[in-house]
N, CA, C and O atoms as a DFTB+ gen file, in Angstrom:
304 C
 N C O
     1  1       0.838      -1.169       0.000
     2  2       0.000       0.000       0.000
     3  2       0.889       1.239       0.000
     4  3       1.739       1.285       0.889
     5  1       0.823       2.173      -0.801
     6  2       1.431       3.417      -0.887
     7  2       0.722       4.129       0.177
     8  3      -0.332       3.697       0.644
     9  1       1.378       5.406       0.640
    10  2       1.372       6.450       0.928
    11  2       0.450       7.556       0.376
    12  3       0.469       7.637      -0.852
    13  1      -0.270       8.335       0.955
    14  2      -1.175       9.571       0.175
    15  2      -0.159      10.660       0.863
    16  3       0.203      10.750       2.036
    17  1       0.199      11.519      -0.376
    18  2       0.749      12.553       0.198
    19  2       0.040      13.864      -0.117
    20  3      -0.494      14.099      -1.201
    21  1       0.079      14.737       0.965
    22  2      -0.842      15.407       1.749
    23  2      -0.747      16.884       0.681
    24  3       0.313      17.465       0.449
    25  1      -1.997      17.267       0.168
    26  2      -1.850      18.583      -1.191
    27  2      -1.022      19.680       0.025
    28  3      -1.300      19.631       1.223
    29  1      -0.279      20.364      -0.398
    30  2       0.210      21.268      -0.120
    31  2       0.405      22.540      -0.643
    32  3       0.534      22.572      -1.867
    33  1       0.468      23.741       0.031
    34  2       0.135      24.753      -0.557
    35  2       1.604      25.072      -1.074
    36  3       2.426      24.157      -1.025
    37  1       2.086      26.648      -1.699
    38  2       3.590      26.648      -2.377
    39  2       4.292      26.887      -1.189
    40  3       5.438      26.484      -0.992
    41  1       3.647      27.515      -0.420
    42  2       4.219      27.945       1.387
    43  2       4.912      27.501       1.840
    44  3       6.086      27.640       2.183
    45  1       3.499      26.331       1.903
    46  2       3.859      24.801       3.151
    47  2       5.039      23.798       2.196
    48  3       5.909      23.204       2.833
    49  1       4.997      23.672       0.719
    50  2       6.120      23.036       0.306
    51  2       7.436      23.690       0.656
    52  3       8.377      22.988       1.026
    53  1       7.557      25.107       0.551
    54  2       8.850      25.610       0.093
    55  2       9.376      25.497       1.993
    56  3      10.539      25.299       2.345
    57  1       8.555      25.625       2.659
    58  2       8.472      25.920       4.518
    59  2       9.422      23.992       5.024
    60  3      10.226      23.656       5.894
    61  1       8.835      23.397       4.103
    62  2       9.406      22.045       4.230
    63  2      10.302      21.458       3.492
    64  3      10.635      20.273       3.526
    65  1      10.848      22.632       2.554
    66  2      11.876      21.723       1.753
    67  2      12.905      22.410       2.587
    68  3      13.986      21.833       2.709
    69  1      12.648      24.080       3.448
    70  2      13.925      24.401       4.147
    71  2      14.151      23.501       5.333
    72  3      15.268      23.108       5.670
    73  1      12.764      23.127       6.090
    74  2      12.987      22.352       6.921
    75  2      13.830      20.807       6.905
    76  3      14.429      20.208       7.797
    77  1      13.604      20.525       5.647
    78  2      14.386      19.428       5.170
    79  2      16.165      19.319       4.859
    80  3      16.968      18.389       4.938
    81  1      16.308      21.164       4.370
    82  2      17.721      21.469       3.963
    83  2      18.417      21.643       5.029
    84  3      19.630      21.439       5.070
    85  1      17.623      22.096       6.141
    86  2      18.655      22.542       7.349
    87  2      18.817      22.012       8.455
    88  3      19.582      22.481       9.298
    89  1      17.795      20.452       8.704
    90  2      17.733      19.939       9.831
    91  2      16.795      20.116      10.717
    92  3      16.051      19.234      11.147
    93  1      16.795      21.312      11.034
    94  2      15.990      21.693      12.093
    95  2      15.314      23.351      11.978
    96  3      16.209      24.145      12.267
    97  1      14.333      23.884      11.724
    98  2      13.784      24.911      12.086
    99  2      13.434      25.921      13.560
   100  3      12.343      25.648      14.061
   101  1      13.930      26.607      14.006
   102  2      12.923      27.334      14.946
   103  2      11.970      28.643      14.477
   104  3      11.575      29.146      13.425
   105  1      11.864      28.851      15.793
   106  2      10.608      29.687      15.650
   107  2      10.911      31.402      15.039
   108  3      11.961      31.914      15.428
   109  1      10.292      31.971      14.409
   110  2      10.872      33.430      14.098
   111  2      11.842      33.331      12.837
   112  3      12.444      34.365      12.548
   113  1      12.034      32.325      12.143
   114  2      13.277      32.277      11.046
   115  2      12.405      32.535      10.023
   116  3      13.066      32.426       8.990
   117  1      11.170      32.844       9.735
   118  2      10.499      33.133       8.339
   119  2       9.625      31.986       7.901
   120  3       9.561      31.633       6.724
   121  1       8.771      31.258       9.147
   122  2       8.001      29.682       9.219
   123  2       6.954      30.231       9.944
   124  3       7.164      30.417      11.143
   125  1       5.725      30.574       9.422
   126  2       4.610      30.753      10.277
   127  2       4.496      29.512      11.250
   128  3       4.954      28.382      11.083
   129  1       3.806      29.988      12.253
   130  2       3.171      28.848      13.098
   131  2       1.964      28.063      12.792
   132  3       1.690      26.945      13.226
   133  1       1.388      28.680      12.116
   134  2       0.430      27.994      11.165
   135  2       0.918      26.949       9.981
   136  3       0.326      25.874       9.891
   137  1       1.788      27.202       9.250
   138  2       2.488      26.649       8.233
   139  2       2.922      25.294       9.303
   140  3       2.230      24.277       9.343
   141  1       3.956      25.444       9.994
   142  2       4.179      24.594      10.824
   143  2       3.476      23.266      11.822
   144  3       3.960      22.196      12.189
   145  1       1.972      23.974      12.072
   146  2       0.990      23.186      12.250
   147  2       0.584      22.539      11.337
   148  3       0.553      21.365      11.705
   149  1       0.286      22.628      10.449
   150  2      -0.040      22.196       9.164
   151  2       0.754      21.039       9.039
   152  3       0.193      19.948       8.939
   153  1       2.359      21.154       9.029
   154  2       3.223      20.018       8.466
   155  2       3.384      18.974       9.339
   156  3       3.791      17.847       9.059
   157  1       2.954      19.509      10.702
   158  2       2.906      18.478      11.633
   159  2       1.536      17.906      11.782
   160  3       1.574      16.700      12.023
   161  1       0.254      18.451      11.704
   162  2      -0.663      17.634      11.272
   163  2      -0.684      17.057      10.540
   164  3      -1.663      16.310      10.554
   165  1       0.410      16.860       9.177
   166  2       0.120      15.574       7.940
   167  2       1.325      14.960       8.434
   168  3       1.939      14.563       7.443
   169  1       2.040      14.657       9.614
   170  2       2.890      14.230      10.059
   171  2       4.200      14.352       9.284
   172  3       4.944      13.372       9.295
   173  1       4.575      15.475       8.595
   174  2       5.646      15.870       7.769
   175  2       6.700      16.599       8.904
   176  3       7.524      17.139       8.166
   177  1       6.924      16.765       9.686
   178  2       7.808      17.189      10.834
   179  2       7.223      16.759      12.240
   180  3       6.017      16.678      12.470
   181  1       8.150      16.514      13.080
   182  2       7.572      16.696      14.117
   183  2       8.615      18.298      14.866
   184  3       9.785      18.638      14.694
   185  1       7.572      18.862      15.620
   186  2       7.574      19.723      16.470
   187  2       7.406      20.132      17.456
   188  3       6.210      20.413      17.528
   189  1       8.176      20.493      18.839
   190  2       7.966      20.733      19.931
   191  2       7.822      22.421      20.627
   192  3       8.599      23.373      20.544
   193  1       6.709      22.306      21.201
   194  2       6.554      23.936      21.420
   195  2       6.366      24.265      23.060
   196  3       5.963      23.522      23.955
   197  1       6.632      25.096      23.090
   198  2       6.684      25.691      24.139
   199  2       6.200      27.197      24.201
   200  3       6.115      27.825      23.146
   201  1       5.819      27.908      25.641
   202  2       5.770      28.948      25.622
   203  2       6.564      29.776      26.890
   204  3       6.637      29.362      28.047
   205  1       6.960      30.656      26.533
   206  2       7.394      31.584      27.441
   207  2       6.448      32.766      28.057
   208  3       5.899      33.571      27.305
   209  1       6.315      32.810      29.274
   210  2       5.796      33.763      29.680
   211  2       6.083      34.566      30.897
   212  3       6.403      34.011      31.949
   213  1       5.947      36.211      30.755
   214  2       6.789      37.342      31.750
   215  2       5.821      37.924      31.961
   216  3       4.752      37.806      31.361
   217  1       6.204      38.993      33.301
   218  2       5.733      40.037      33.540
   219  2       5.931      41.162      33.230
   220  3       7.147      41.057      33.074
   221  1       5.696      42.312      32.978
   222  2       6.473      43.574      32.021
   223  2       6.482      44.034      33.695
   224  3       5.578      44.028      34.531
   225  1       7.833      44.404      33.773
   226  2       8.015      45.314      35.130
   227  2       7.201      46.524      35.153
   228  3       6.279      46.444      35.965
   229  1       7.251      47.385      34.646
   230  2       6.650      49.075      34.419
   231  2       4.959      48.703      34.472
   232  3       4.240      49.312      35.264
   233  1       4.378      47.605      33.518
   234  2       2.974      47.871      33.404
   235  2       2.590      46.554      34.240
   236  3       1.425      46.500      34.633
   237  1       3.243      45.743      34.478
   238  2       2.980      44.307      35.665
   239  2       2.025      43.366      34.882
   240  3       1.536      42.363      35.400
   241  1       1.745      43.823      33.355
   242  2       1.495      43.105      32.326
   243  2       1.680      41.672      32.332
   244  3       2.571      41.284      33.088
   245  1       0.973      40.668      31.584
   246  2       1.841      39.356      31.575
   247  2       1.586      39.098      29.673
   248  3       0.586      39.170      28.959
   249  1       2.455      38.909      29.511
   250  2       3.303      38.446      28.785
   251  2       4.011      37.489      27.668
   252  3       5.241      37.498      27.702
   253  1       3.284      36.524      26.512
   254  2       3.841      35.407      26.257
   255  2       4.096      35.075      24.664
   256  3       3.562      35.410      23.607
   257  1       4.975      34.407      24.978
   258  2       5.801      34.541      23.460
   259  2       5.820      32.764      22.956
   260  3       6.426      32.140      23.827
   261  1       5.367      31.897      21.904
   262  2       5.303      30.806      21.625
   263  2       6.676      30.198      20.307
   264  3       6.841      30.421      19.107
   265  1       7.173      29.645      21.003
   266  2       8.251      29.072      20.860
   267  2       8.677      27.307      20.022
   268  3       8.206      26.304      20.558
   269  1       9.179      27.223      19.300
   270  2       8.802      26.100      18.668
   271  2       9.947      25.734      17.965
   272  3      10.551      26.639      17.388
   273  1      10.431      24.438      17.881
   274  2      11.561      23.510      17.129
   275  2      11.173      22.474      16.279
   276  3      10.933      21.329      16.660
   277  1      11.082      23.057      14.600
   278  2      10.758      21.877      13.753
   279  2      11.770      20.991      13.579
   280  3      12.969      21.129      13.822
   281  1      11.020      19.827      13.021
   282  2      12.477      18.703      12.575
   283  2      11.701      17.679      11.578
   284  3      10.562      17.257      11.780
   285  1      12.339      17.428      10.716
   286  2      11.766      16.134       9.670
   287  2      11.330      15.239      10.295
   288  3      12.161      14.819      11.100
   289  1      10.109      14.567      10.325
   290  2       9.405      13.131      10.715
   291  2      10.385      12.168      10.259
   292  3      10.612      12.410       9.074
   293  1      10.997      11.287      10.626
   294  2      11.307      10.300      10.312
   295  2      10.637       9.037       9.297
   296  3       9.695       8.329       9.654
   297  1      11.320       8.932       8.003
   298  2      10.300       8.456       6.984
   299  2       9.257       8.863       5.887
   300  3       8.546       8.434       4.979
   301  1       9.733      10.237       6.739
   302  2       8.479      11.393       5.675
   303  2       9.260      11.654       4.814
   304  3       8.927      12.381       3.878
């Protein structure tokens, strides 16, 4: 039985062929988080996320910034 591989938009291809060229992706390098969800919902990377979150001293604000490490699925 083959494989169905998953339509992709030019985004999500070009978002996964860097992910493919460089090993590993993080977050903020020019990879939406959306794009990224995406490749890990058709199981084309896996990805681990995290979030960071502060208080702004001056306004006692809170704070949070989402953080994330792509990597090729194994087999994909």
């Amino acid at each position: 039985m083959t494989a169905v591989t998953p339509k992709l938009t030019p985004t999500q291809e070009q978002a996964l062929q860097q992910i493919r060229a460089t090993g590993e992706e993080f977050a903020y390098n020019g990879i939406s988080r959306a794009t990224v969800a995406v490749l890990e919902r058709h199981g084309l990377v896996t990805v681990k996320w995290s979030v960071r979150t502060w208080t702004a001293r001056r306004t006692y604000r809170s704070r949070s910034m989402c953080d994330w490490v792509a990597r090729p699925a194994k087999g994909a």
